[in-house]
GROMACS .gro file of C-alpha atoms in nm:
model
  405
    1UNK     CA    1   0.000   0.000   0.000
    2UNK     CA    2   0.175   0.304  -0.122
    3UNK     CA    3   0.082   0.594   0.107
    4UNK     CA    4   0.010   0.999  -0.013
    5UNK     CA    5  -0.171   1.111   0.311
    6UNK     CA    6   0.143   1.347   0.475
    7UNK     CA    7  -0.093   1.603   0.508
    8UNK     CA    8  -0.329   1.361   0.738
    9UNK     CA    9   0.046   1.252   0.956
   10UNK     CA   10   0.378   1.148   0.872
   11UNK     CA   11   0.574   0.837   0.996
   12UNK     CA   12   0.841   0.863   1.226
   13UNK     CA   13   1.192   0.923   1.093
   14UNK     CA   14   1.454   0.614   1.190
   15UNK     CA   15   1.643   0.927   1.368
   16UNK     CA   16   1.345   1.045   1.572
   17UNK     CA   17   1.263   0.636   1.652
   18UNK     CA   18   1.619   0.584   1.787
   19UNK     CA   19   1.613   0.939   1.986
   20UNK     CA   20   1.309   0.818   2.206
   21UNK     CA   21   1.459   0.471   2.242
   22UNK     CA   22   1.763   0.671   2.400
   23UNK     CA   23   1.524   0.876   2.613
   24UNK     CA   24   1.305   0.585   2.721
   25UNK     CA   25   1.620   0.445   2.903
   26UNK     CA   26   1.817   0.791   2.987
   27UNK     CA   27   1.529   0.992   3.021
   28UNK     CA   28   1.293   0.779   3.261
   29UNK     CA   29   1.329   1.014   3.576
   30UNK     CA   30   1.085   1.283   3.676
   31UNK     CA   31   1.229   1.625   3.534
   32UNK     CA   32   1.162   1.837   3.843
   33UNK     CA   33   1.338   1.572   4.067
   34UNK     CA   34   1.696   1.710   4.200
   35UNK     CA   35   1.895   1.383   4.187
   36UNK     CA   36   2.109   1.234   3.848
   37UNK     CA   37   1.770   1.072   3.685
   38UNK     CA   38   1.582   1.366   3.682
   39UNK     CA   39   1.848   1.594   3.643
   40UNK     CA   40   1.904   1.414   3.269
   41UNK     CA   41   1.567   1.399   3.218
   42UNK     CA   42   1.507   1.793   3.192
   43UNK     CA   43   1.882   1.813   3.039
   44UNK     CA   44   1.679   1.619   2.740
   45UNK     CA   45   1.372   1.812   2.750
   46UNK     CA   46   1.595   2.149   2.738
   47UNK     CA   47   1.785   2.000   2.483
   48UNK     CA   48   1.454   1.973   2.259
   49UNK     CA   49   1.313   2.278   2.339
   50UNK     CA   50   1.647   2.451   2.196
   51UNK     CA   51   1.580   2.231   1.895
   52UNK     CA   52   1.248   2.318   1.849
   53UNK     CA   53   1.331   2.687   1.858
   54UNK     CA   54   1.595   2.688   1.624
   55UNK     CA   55   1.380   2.534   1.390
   56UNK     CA   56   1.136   2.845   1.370
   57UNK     CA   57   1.391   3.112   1.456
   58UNK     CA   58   1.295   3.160   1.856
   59UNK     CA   59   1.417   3.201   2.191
   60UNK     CA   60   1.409   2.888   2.367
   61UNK     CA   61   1.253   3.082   2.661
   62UNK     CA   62   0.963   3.096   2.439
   63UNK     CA   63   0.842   2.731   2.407
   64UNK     CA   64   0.632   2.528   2.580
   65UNK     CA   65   0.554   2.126   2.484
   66UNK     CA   66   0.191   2.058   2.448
   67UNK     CA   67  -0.034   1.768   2.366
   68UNK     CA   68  -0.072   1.852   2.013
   69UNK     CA   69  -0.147   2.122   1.761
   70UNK     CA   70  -0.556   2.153   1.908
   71UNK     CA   71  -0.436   2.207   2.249
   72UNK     CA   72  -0.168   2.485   2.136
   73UNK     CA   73  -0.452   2.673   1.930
   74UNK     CA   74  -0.727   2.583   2.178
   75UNK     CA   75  -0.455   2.756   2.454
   76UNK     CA   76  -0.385   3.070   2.233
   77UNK     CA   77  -0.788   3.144   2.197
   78UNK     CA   78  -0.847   3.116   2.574
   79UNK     CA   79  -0.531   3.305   2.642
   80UNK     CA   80  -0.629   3.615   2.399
   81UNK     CA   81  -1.005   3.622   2.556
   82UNK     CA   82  -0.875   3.566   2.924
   83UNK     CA   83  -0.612   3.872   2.881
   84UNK     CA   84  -0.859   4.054   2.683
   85UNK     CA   85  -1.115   3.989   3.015
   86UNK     CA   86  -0.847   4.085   3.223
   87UNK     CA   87  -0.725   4.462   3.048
   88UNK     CA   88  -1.119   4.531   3.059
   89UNK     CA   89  -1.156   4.479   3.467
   90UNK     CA   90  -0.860   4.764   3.450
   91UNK     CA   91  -1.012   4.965   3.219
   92UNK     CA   92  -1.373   5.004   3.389
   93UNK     CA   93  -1.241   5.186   3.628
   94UNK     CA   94  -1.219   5.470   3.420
   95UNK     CA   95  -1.546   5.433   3.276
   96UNK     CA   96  -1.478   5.273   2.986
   97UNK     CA   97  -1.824   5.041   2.817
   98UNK     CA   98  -1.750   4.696   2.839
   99UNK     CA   99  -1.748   4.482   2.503
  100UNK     CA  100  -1.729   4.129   2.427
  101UNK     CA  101  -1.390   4.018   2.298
  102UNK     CA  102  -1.391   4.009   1.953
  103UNK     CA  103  -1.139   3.800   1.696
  104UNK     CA  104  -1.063   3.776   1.353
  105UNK     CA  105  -0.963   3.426   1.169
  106UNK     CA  106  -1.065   3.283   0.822
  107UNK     CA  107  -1.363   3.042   0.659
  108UNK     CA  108  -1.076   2.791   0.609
  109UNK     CA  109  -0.940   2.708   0.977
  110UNK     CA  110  -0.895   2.363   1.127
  111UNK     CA  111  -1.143   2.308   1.330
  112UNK     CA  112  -0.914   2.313   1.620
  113UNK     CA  113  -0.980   2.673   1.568
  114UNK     CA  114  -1.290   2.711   1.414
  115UNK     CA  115  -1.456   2.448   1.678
  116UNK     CA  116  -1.350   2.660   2.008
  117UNK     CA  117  -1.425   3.015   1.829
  118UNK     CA  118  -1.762   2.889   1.804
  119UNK     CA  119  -1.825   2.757   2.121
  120UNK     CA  120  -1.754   3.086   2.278
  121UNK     CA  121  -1.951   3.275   2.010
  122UNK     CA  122  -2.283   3.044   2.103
  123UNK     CA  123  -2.202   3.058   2.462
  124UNK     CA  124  -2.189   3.445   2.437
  125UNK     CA  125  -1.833   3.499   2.532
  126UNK     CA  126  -1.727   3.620   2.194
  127UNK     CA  127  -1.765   3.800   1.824
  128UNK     CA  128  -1.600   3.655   1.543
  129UNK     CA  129  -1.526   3.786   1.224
  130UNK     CA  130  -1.434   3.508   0.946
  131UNK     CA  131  -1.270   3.654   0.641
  132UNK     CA  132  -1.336   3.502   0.335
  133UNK     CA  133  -1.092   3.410   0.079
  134UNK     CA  134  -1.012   3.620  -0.196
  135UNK     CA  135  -1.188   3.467  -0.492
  136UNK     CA  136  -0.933   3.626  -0.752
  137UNK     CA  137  -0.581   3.499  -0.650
  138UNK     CA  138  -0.753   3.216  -0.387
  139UNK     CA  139  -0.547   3.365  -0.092
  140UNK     CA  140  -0.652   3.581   0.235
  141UNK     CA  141  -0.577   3.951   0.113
  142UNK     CA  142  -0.415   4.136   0.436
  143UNK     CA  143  -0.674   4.454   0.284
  144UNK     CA  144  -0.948   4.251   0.452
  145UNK     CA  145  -0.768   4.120   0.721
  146UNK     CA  146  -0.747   4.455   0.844
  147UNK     CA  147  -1.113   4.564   0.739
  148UNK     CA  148  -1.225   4.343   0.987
  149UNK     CA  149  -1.077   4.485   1.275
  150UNK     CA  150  -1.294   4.650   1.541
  151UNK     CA  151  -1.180   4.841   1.879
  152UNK     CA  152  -1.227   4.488   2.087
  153UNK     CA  153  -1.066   4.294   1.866
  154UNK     CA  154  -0.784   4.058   2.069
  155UNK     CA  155  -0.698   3.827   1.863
  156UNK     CA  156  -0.614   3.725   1.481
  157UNK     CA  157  -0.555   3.349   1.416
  158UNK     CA  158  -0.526   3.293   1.055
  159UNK     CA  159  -0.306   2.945   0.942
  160UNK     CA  160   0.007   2.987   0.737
  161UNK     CA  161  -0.083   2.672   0.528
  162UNK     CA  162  -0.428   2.538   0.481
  163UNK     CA  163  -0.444   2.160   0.500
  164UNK     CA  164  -0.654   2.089   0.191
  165UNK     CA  165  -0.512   2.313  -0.077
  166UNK     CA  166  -0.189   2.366   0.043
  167UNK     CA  167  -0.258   2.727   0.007
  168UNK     CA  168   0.014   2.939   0.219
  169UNK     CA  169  -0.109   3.237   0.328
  170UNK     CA  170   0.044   3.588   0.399
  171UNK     CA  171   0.091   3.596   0.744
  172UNK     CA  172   0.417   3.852   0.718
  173UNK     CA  173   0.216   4.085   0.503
  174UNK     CA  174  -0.086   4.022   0.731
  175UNK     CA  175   0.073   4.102   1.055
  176UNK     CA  176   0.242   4.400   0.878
  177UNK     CA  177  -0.098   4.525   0.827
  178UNK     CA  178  -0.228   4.424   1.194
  179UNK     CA  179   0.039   4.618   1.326
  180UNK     CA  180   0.021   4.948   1.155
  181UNK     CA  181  -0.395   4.989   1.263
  182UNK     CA  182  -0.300   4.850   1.612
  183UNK     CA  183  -0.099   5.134   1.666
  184UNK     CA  184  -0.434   5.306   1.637
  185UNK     CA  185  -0.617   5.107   1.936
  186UNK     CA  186  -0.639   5.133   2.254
  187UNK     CA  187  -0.527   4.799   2.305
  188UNK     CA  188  -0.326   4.558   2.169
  189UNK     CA  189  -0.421   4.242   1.936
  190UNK     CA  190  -0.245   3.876   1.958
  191UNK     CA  191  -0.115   3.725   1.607
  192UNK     CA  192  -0.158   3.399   1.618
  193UNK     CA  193  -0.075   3.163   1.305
  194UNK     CA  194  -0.125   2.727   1.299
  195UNK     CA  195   0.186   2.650   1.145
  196UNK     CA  196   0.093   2.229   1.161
  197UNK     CA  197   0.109   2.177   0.796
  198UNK     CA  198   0.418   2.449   0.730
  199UNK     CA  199   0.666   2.293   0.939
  200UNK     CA  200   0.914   2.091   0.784
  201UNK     CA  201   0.777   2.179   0.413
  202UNK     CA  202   0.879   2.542   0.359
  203UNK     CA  203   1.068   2.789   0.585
  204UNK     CA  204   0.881   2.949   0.908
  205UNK     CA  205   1.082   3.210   1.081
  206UNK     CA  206   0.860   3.339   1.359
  207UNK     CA  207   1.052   3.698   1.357
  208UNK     CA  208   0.987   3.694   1.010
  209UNK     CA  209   0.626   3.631   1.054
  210UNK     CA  210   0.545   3.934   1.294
  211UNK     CA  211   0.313   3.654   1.481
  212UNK     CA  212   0.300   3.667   1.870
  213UNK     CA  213   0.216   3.270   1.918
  214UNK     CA  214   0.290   3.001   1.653
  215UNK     CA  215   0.150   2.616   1.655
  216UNK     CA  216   0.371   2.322   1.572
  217UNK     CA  217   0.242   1.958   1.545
  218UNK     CA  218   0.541   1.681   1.597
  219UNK     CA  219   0.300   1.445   1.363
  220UNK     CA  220   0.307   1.640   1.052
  221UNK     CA  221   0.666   1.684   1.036
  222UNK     CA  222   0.824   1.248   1.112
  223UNK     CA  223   0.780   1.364   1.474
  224UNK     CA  224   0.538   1.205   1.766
  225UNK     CA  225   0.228   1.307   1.805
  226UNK     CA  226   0.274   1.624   2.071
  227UNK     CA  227   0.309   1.969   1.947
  228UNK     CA  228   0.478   2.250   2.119
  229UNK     CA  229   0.340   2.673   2.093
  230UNK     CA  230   0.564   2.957   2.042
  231UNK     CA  231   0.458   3.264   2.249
  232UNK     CA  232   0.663   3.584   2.195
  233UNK     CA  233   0.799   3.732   2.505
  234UNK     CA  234   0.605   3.458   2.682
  235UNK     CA  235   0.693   3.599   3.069
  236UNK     CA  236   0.523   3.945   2.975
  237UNK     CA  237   0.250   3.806   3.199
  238UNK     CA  238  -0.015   3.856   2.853
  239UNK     CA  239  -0.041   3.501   2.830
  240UNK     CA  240  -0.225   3.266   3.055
  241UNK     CA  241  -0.157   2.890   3.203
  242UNK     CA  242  -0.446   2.641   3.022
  243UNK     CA  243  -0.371   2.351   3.238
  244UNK     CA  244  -0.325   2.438   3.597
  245UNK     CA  245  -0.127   2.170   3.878
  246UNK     CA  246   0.229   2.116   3.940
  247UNK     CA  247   0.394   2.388   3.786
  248UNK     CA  248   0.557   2.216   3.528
  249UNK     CA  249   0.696   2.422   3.206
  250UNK     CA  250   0.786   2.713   3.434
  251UNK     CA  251   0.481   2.712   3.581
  252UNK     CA  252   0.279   2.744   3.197
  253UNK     CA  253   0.170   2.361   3.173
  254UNK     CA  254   0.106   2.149   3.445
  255UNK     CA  255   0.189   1.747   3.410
  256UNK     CA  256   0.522   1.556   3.403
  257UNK     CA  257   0.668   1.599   3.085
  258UNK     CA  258   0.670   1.343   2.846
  259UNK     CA  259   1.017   1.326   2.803
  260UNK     CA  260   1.106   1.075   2.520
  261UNK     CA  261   0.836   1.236   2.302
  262UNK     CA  262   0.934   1.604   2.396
  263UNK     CA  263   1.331   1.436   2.269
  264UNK     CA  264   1.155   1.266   1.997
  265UNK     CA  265   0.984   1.643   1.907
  266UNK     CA  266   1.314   1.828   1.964
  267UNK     CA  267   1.514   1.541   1.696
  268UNK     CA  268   1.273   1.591   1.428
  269UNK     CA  269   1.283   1.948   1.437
  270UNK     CA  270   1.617   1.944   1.431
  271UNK     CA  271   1.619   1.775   1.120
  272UNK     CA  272   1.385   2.068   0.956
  273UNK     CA  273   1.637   2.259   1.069
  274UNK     CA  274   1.953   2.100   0.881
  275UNK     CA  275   1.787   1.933   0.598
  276UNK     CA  276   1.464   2.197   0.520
  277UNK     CA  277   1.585   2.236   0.133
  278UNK     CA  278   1.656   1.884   0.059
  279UNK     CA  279   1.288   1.790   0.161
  280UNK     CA  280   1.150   2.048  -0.009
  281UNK     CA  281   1.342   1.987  -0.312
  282UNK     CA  282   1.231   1.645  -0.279
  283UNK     CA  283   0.822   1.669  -0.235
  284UNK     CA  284   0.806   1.931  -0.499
  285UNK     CA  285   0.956   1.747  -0.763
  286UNK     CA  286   0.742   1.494  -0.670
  287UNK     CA  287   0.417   1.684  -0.668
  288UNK     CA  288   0.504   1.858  -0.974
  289UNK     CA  289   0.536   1.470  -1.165
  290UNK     CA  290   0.258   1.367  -1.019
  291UNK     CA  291   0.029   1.695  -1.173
  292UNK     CA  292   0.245   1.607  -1.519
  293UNK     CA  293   0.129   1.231  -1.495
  294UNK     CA  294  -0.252   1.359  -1.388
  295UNK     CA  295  -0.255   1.590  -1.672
  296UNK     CA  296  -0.084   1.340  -1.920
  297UNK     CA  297  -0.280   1.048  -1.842
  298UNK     CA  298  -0.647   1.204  -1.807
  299UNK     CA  299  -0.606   1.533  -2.001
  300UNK     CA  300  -0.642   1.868  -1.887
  301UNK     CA  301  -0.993   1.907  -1.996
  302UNK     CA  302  -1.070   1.646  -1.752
  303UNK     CA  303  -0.899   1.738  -1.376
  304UNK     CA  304  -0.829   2.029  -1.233
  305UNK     CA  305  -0.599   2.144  -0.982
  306UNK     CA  306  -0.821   2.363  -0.699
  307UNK     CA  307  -0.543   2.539  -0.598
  308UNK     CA  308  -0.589   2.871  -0.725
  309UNK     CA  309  -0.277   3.029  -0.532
  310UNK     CA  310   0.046   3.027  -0.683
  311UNK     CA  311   0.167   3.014  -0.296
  312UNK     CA  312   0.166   2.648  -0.238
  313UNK     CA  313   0.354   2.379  -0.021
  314UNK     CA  314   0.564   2.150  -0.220
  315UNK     CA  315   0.381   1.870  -0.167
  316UNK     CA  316   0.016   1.913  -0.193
  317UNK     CA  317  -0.190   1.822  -0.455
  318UNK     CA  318  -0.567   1.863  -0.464
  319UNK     CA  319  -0.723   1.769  -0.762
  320UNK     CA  320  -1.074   1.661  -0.891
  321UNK     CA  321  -1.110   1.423  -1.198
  322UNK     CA  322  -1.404   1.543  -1.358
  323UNK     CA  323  -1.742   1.345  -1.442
  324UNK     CA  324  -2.021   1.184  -1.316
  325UNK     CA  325  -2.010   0.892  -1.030
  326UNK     CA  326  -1.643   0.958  -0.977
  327UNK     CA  327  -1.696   1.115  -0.611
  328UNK     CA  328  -1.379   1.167  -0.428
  329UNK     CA  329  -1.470   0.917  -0.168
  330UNK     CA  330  -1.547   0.620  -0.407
  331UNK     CA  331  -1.180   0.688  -0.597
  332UNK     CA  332  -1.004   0.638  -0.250
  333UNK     CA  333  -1.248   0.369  -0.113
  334UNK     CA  334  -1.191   0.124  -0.457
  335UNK     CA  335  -0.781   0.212  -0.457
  336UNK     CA  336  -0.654  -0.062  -0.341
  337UNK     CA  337  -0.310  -0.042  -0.386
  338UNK     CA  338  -0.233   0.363  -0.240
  339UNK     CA  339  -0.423   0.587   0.031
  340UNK     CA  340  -0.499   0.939   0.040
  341UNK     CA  341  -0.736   1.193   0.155
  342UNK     CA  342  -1.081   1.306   0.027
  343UNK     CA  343  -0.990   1.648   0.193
  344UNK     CA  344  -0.943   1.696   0.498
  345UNK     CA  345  -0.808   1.411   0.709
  346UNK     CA  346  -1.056   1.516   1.012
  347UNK     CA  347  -1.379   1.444   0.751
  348UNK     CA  348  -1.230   1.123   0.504
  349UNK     CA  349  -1.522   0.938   0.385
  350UNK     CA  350  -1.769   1.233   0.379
  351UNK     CA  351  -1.962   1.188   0.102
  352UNK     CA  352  -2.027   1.564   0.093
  353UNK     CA  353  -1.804   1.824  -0.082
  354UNK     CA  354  -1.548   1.972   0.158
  355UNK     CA  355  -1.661   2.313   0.319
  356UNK     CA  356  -1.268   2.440   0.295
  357UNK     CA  357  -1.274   2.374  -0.079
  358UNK     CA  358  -1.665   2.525  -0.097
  359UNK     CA  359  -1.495   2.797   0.089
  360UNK     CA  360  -1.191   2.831  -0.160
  361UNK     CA  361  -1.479   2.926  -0.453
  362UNK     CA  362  -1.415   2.572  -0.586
  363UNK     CA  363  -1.751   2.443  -0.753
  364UNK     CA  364  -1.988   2.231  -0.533
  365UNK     CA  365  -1.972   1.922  -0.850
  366UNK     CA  366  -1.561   2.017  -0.860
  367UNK     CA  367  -1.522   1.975  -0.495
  368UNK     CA  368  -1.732   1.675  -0.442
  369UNK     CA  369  -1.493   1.495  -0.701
  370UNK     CA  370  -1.165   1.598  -0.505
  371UNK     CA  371  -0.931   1.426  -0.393
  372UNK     CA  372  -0.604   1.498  -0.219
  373UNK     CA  373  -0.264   1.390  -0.303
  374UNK     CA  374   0.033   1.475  -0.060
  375UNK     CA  375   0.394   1.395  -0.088
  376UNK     CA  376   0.680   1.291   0.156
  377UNK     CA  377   1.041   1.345   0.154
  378UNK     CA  378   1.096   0.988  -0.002
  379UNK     CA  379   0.844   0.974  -0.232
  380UNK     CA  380   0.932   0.896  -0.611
  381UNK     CA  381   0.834   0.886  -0.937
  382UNK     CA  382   0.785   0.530  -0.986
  383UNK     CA  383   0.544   0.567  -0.678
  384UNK     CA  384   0.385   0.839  -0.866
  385UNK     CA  385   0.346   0.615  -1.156
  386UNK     CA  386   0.211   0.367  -0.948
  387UNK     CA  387  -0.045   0.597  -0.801
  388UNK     CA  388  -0.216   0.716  -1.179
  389UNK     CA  389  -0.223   0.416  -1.336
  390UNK     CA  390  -0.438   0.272  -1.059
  391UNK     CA  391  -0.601   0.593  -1.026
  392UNK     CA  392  -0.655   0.539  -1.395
  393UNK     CA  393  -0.802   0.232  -1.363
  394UNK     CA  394  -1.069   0.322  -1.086
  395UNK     CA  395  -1.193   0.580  -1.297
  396UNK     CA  396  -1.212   0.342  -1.595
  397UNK     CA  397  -1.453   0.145  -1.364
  398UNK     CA  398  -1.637   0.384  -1.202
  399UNK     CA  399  -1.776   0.534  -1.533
  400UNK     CA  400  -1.814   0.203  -1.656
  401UNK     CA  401  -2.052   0.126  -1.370
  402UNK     CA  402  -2.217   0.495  -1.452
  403UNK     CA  403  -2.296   0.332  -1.811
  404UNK     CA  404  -2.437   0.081  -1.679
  405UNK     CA  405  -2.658   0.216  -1.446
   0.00000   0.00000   0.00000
């Protein structure tokens, strides 16, 4: 079974495997202990937080291990509409009129954003503004970004790739833009960017970015499946703890630290950080055969691509082969010999057309026939080849079962 799913996770490099087989025998003490066991312990989990940092161009200071990707964007939400809470009890003192926290994001989140923003929008707790993408270049345009700011506005969250499309966003031009009309408020707005599917496909340099909290997920880039969150300046007392206890993570994130994952985390960023260009290199060449092989083997007049950006990831490819009874979800449920996604890994096997690819102006027939296609760093071209002429083939029999129906 020849596998095209990166987007959905990736497997765990041989060098992040035999890093957490180190830690699971070096690393077994508790890291706040004081004697030798727990003493290497947090020498490893230091170790991978400087990894993990150097990776996206941050202060070590500024990192703290989560559970995952949803719990780092789940964190940054609360955090912005806690702090927000918190500026207003100072401000009513001076008479100020109290309004709900408001925040900006996009119709094209993972739900590990769009899920909480609307729990505390139906509880009450919360305005949100979703801006739509730009149906002319198929990108968030910073213009609107910014249109949709309002005085009580705490927090944008807008992802630097989107998961289906592979569309990268501005986020340096957007938080540009934040920036110059925050100077204009009375208070200050959190930039927040999910950086899951950019990690470990192009370059993400937080200072770059402008953004005050970033999200990394171990599982989309050969790590384990934790994540860790950037916060800029994260003792500035702005932020807030999510998960209270112990005082682990200097007192951010209470739990004992999972230490051989954390090392397992802190290896495979590392290897983003020496070997970035050679995997990028690698998935695009890839991706680009494998939209030569579409094209060549079913003819342009009968797929197209539904990315509309020219900003891309290397490695995604989301494409719908065109014509009736060839749904997205029967292609991938009568492969046999490779897996992908119908879309978004969180809704494979929904027979209905993605609302992220609705969302991205592409057709309700187009986007019910999508499927999507990513590439790893080892991918090649005889797997490619592999991967149309089956794809061929269960085309071939879908419309042959169409005829005959």
């Amino acid at each position: 079974m020849l596998y095209f799913d990166f987007n959905a996770t990736t497997p765990l490099a041989d060098e992040v495997i035999e890093s957490i087989k180190d830690a699971l025998t070096v690393g077994w003490g508790n890291p706040s202990s004081k004697y030798d066991a727990g003493l290497q312990a947090r020498m490893l989990i230091e170790e991978a937080r400087n990894n993990v940092a150097a990776c996206i161009g941050a202060a070590s200071r500024d990192i703290i291990f989560t559970s995952g990707g949803s719990e780092s964007n789940n964190w940054v939400i609360y955090s912005a509409v806690e702090n927000y809470e918190a500026s207003c009890i100072s401000r009513s003192e001076s008479g100020e009129t109290y309004r709900k926290p408001h925040i900006v994001t996009t119709t094209v989140e993972h739900d590990s954003i769009s899920a909480p923003l609307q729990a505390l929008e139906n509880k009450g707790k919360a305005d949100i503004t979703k801006v739509p993408i730009n149906k002319t270049i198929g990108e968030i345009v910073p213009s609107d970004v910014v249109a949709a700011i309002q005085p009580n506005t705490c927090l944008v969250t807008i992802m630097m790739a989107n998961n289906e499309t592979g569309t990268i966003m501005p986020i340096r031009e957007i938080s540009s833009a934040v920036r110059r009309i925050e100077n204009k408020l009375s208070s200050s707005i959190m930039i927040h960017t999910d950086a899951a599917q950019a990690i470990g496909k192009i370059p993400v340099n937080v200072n770059e970015l402008g953004v005050d909290c970033l999200t990394l997920a171990g599982h989309k880039f050969y790590g384990p499946r934790i994540g860790a969150l950037y916060v800029k300046n994260l003792n500035n007392k702005t932020f807030h703890p999510f998960i209270l206890g112990g005082g682990q993570e200097n007192g951010w994130r209470a739990g004992t630290e999972n230490t051989p994952m954390i090392v397992g985390l802190g290896k495979a960023a590392a290897l983003v950080r020496d070997y970035l260009n050679d995997y990028t290199v690698a998935m695009e060449d890839s991706r680009d055969y494998l939209e030569i092989k579409m094209a060549e083997i079913f003819g342009n007049k009968n797929i197209t691509f539904n990315c509309k950006s020219p900003n891309k990831l290397p490695n995604t490819c989301n494409v719908s082969i065109l014509g009736k009874g060839l749904e997205g979800y029967k292609v991938v449920k009568n492969a046999k010999g490779f897996c992908c996604s119908t879309g978004s890994a969180c809704h494979s096997g929904n027979c209905e057309p993605s609302k992220i690819l609705l969302s991205f102006h592409v057709g309700k027939d187009v986007a019910r026939n999508a499927i999507r296609i990513s590439t790893g760093r080892h991918t090649n071209r005889k797997q490619i080849d592999s991967l149309v002429m089956e794809l061929r083939k269960v085309v071939d029999d879908l419309k042959t079962t169409v005829e005959k129906e």
